[in-house]
Tab-separated table of C-alpha atoms in Angstrom:
chain	number	residue	atom	x	y	z
A	75	UNK	CA	44.730	-42.303	-5.233
A	76	UNK	CA	41.034	-42.952	-4.909
A	77	UNK	CA	39.220	-39.609	-5.083
A	78	UNK	CA	35.454	-39.749	-4.498
A	79	UNK	CA	33.338	-36.929	-5.932
A	80	UNK	CA	30.179	-36.746	-3.833
A	81	UNK	CA	27.350	-34.403	-2.890
A	82	UNK	CA	24.597	-34.150	-0.337
A	83	UNK	CA	21.990	-33.604	-3.060
A	84	UNK	CA	21.569	-34.203	-6.764
A	85	UNK	CA	22.106	-31.570	-9.443
A	86	UNK	CA	25.073	-29.788	-7.877
A	87	UNK	CA	27.488	-30.553	-10.736
A	88	UNK	CA	29.181	-33.593	-9.255
A	89	UNK	CA	29.487	-35.432	-12.574
A	90	UNK	CA	30.842	-32.305	-14.289
A	91	UNK	CA	33.601	-32.067	-11.688
A	92	UNK	CA	34.383	-35.797	-11.854
A	93	UNK	CA	34.624	-35.841	-15.654
A	94	UNK	CA	36.805	-32.743	-15.874
A	95	UNK	CA	39.073	-33.935	-13.070
A	96	UNK	CA	39.601	-37.241	-14.886
A	97	UNK	CA	40.296	-35.470	-18.196
A	98	UNK	CA	42.772	-33.089	-16.539
A	99	UNK	CA	45.001	-35.858	-15.148
A	100	UNK	CA	48.206	-35.503	-17.230
A	101	UNK	CA	48.973	-39.234	-17.321
A	102	UNK	CA	45.385	-40.406	-17.589
A	103	UNK	CA	42.946	-41.566	-14.941
A	104	UNK	CA	40.286	-44.142	-14.261
A	105	UNK	CA	36.781	-42.666	-14.146
A	106	UNK	CA	34.331	-44.919	-12.311
A	107	UNK	CA	30.655	-43.957	-12.580
A	108	UNK	CA	29.144	-45.365	-9.384
A	109	UNK	CA	25.895	-43.406	-9.729
A	110	UNK	CA	24.436	-46.660	-11.021
A	111	UNK	CA	20.760	-45.681	-10.774
A	112	UNK	CA	21.284	-42.875	-13.281
A	113	UNK	CA	24.806	-43.049	-14.757
A	114	UNK	CA	25.622	-40.162	-17.074
A	115	UNK	CA	29.415	-39.821	-17.280
A	116	UNK	CA	29.204	-41.556	-20.665
A	117	UNK	CA	27.238	-38.604	-22.065
A	118	UNK	CA	30.291	-36.390	-21.571
A	119	UNK	CA	32.981	-38.993	-22.252
A	120	UNK	CA	31.475	-40.869	-25.236
A	121	UNK	CA	33.733	-43.853	-24.494
A	122	UNK	CA	34.458	-46.788	-26.747
A	123	UNK	CA	33.044	-49.704	-24.742
A	124	UNK	CA	35.343	-52.720	-24.874
A	125	UNK	CA	33.862	-55.158	-22.336
A	126	UNK	CA	30.745	-55.591	-20.229
A	127	UNK	CA	29.440	-58.123	-17.749
A	128	UNK	CA	26.355	-58.739	-15.631
A	129	UNK	CA	26.157	-58.239	-11.875
A	130	UNK	CA	24.180	-60.737	-9.836
A	131	UNK	CA	23.356	-61.342	-6.189
A	132	UNK	CA	22.523	-64.663	-4.570
A	133	UNK	CA	18.879	-65.002	-3.475
A	134	UNK	CA	17.170	-67.911	-1.690
A	135	UNK	CA	15.203	-70.648	-3.435
A	136	UNK	CA	13.110	-72.966	-1.253
A	137	UNK	CA	12.545	-76.631	-2.111
A	138	UNK	CA	8.957	-77.125	-0.954
A	139	UNK	CA	9.197	-80.890	-0.537
A	140	UNK	CA	12.083	-80.535	1.921
A	141	UNK	CA	10.777	-77.550	3.900
A	142	UNK	CA	9.429	-78.242	7.412
A	143	UNK	CA	7.961	-74.717	7.855
A	144	UNK	CA	9.981	-74.210	11.032
A	145	UNK	CA	10.257	-70.479	10.378
A	146	UNK	CA	13.908	-70.118	11.369
A	147	UNK	CA	14.785	-68.492	8.032
A	148	UNK	CA	12.108	-65.830	8.488
A	149	UNK	CA	13.167	-65.209	12.099
A	150	UNK	CA	16.725	-64.552	10.959
A	151	UNK	CA	16.020	-62.245	8.006
A	152	UNK	CA	16.081	-58.593	9.069
A	153	UNK	CA	14.805	-57.399	5.695
A	154	UNK	CA	11.624	-59.513	5.436
A	155	UNK	CA	12.953	-61.045	2.230
A	156	UNK	CA	11.725	-64.451	3.337
A	157	UNK	CA	8.473	-64.889	5.295
A	158	UNK	CA	7.083	-68.054	6.871
A	159	UNK	CA	3.393	-68.287	7.736
A	160	UNK	CA	3.416	-71.897	8.991
A	161	UNK	CA	3.695	-72.919	5.337
A	162	UNK	CA	6.488	-73.029	2.776
A	163	UNK	CA	8.284	-69.667	3.090
A	164	UNK	CA	7.518	-66.900	0.630
A	165	UNK	CA	10.605	-65.305	-0.921
A	166	UNK	CA	10.729	-61.633	-1.977
A	167	UNK	CA	13.956	-61.403	-4.028
A	168	UNK	CA	13.757	-57.614	-4.384
A	169	UNK	CA	14.233	-57.292	-0.604
A	170	UNK	CA	17.074	-59.808	-0.329
A	171	UNK	CA	20.541	-58.487	0.555
A	172	UNK	CA	22.236	-61.746	-0.425
A	173	UNK	CA	23.751	-62.473	3.005
A	174	UNK	CA	23.088	-66.225	2.800
A	175	UNK	CA	21.965	-66.441	6.413
A	176	UNK	CA	18.723	-68.260	5.621
A	177	UNK	CA	20.675	-71.039	3.888
A	178	UNK	CA	22.871	-71.528	6.938
A	179	UNK	CA	20.109	-71.653	9.566
A	180	UNK	CA	17.734	-73.952	7.674
A	181	UNK	CA	17.844	-77.253	9.643
A	182	UNK	CA	16.294	-79.212	6.771
A	183	UNK	CA	18.680	-77.950	4.092
A	184	UNK	CA	15.660	-76.851	2.058
A	185	UNK	CA	17.114	-73.501	0.929
A	186	UNK	CA	19.743	-72.918	-1.723
A	187	UNK	CA	21.073	-69.738	-3.278
A	188	UNK	CA	20.477	-68.931	-6.939
A	189	UNK	CA	21.866	-65.948	-8.878
A	190	UNK	CA	19.630	-63.031	-9.780
A	191	UNK	CA	20.981	-60.479	-12.257
A	192	UNK	CA	20.439	-56.933	-10.971
A	193	UNK	CA	22.666	-54.826	-13.215
A	194	UNK	CA	25.754	-54.598	-15.380
A	195	UNK	CA	29.214	-53.062	-15.601
A	196	UNK	CA	30.725	-51.690	-18.829
A	197	UNK	CA	34.377	-50.747	-19.417
A	198	UNK	CA	35.935	-48.660	-22.151
A	199	UNK	CA	38.336	-45.841	-22.979
A	200	UNK	CA	38.265	-42.194	-23.994
A	201	UNK	CA	41.732	-40.918	-24.870
A	202	UNK	CA	43.892	-41.486	-21.793
A	203	UNK	CA	40.894	-42.028	-19.522
A	204	UNK	CA	39.780	-45.540	-18.644
A	205	UNK	CA	36.012	-45.544	-18.207
A	206	UNK	CA	33.980	-47.892	-15.982
A	207	UNK	CA	30.217	-47.573	-15.587
A	208	UNK	CA	27.678	-49.486	-13.532
A	209	UNK	CA	23.991	-49.609	-14.323
A	210	UNK	CA	21.255	-50.953	-12.033
A	211	UNK	CA	18.445	-52.734	-13.848
A	212	UNK	CA	15.056	-51.029	-13.737
A	213	UNK	CA	12.900	-52.422	-10.948
A	214	UNK	CA	15.738	-53.430	-8.625
A	215	UNK	CA	16.055	-51.275	-5.505
A	216	UNK	CA	19.518	-52.268	-4.254
A	217	UNK	CA	22.434	-50.536	-5.915
A	218	UNK	CA	25.385	-51.257	-3.527
A	219	UNK	CA	26.217	-54.654	-5.122
A	220	UNK	CA	26.534	-52.967	-8.541
A	221	UNK	CA	28.602	-50.162	-7.013
A	222	UNK	CA	30.962	-52.697	-5.447
A	223	UNK	CA	31.277	-54.438	-8.812
A	224	UNK	CA	32.336	-51.133	-10.420
A	225	UNK	CA	34.903	-50.535	-7.671
A	226	UNK	CA	36.523	-53.885	-8.343
A	227	UNK	CA	38.065	-52.114	-11.361
A	228	UNK	CA	40.010	-49.677	-9.148
A	229	UNK	CA	43.779	-49.909	-9.602
A	230	UNK	CA	46.072	-48.999	-6.705
A	231	UNK	CA	48.756	-47.559	-8.992
A	232	UNK	CA	46.371	-45.238	-10.868
A	233	UNK	CA	44.396	-42.057	-10.255
A	234	UNK	CA	40.851	-43.300	-9.646
A	235	UNK	CA	38.021	-40.750	-9.868
A	236	UNK	CA	34.801	-42.123	-8.375
A	237	UNK	CA	31.560	-40.373	-9.338
A	238	UNK	CA	29.349	-41.181	-6.339
A	239	UNK	CA	25.557	-41.269	-6.070
A	240	UNK	CA	24.079	-38.146	-4.473
A	241	UNK	CA	22.901	-38.107	-0.876
A	242	UNK	CA	24.053	-39.833	2.300
A	243	UNK	CA	22.296	-43.203	2.157
A	244	UNK	CA	23.686	-46.705	1.522
A	245	UNK	CA	24.646	-46.152	-2.160
A	246	UNK	CA	26.730	-43.083	-1.314
A	247	UNK	CA	28.414	-44.875	1.577
A	248	UNK	CA	29.220	-47.870	-0.645
A	249	UNK	CA	30.828	-45.600	-3.254
A	250	UNK	CA	32.808	-43.584	-0.687
A	251	UNK	CA	34.113	-46.583	1.242
A	252	UNK	CA	37.939	-46.827	1.231
A	253	UNK	CA	38.373	-43.527	-0.660
A	254	UNK	CA	41.566	-41.573	0.052
A	255	UNK	CA	39.705	-38.264	-0.209
A	256	UNK	CA	36.189	-36.966	-0.721
A	257	UNK	CA	35.445	-33.873	-2.805
A	258	UNK	CA	31.971	-32.602	-1.942
A	259	UNK	CA	30.331	-30.545	-4.679
A	260	UNK	CA	27.771	-28.030	-3.472
A	261	UNK	CA	26.134	-24.739	-4.416
A	262	UNK	CA	25.738	-21.501	-2.404
A	263	UNK	CA	22.038	-21.898	-1.601
A	264	UNK	CA	20.084	-22.866	1.529
A	265	UNK	CA	19.442	-26.340	0.106
A	266	UNK	CA	23.090	-26.683	-0.872
A	267	UNK	CA	24.295	-25.774	2.613
A	268	UNK	CA	21.796	-28.061	4.345
A	269	UNK	CA	22.757	-31.106	2.297
A	270	UNK	CA	26.477	-30.262	2.409
A	271	UNK	CA	26.253	-30.381	6.208
A	272	UNK	CA	24.826	-33.906	6.027
A	273	UNK	CA	27.511	-35.017	3.568
A	274	UNK	CA	30.300	-33.599	5.741
A	275	UNK	CA	28.955	-35.517	8.723
A	276	UNK	CA	28.906	-38.702	6.619
A	277	UNK	CA	32.522	-38.492	5.442
A	278	UNK	CA	33.753	-37.549	8.908
A	279	UNK	CA	32.083	-40.614	10.387
A	280	UNK	CA	33.871	-42.606	7.670
A	281	UNK	CA	37.150	-40.823	8.549
A	282	UNK	CA	37.764	-39.606	4.986
A	283	UNK	CA	39.622	-36.300	4.379
A	284	UNK	CA	37.301	-33.813	2.718
A	285	UNK	CA	37.371	-30.689	0.590
A	286	UNK	CA	34.573	-28.684	-1.045
A	287	UNK	CA	33.959	-27.417	-4.561
A	288	UNK	CA	31.338	-24.642	-4.821
A	289	UNK	CA	29.664	-24.867	-8.215
A	290	UNK	CA	27.682	-21.900	-9.619
A	291	UNK	CA	29.594	-19.796	-7.086
A	292	UNK	CA	28.320	-16.528	-8.560
A	293	UNK	CA	24.786	-17.113	-7.274
A	294	UNK	CA	23.448	-17.219	-3.750
A	295	UNK	CA	25.520	-15.903	-0.852
A	296	UNK	CA	28.601	-16.724	1.234
A	297	UNK	CA	26.917	-19.082	3.702
A	298	UNK	CA	28.761	-22.148	2.346
A	299	UNK	CA	32.148	-20.411	2.586
A	300	UNK	CA	31.402	-19.301	6.141
A	301	UNK	CA	30.387	-22.845	7.070
A	302	UNK	CA	33.556	-24.330	5.566
A	303	UNK	CA	35.734	-21.807	7.407
A	304	UNK	CA	33.963	-22.641	10.670
A	305	UNK	CA	34.383	-26.391	10.127
A	306	UNK	CA	37.999	-26.019	8.883
A	307	UNK	CA	37.149	-27.551	5.502
A	308	UNK	CA	39.209	-26.319	2.532
A	309	UNK	CA	37.284	-24.772	-0.352
A	310	UNK	CA	39.107	-26.236	-3.332
């Protein structure tokens, strides 16, 4: 199975649940830390790292002597990663999503793709748990490519525990994609309920079965339980 541990907000105890769930698997599990902007499963697991590799995306490089300044590359790019001002295009690699579209539409063949390292993936073991961690390099805003690189280590015949980034934006969606089940970790507070509601909407749009873990359940009130009963979501 692929079990994604997610949350609508940070600080709910998502990593605590993910780590303990991986450690409780009787035949071992694979723990994949996809919270690549601030990975911290290793603090609890203290794994012995065996291998690591860089993660790169392809970004455009313009050959000035071949460029005709037609502007078709800039017209195509929806992220303003390449801008043409009737001169040789300016490239902003930090905005590039690596789609390669600018290379394909350039009539002069003046654009090629070059790799840009944006992060790394490390693999190791702790007891029966196989540990995989992604880390986004400081200064790079796009974490989904690193998350996808971590998920390449998922095995279909194993229990895979995926520690997702908090929230409901692109990184969380990338980590949750293709999961067999989502476990949403929340807390019984107004903030917890508000962000849980957003996370539930996200996983339902993605058609992923969902259950809820209420951390610090002895504080706050019963508003999360009432919400889960109303939405027919099991409190695990």
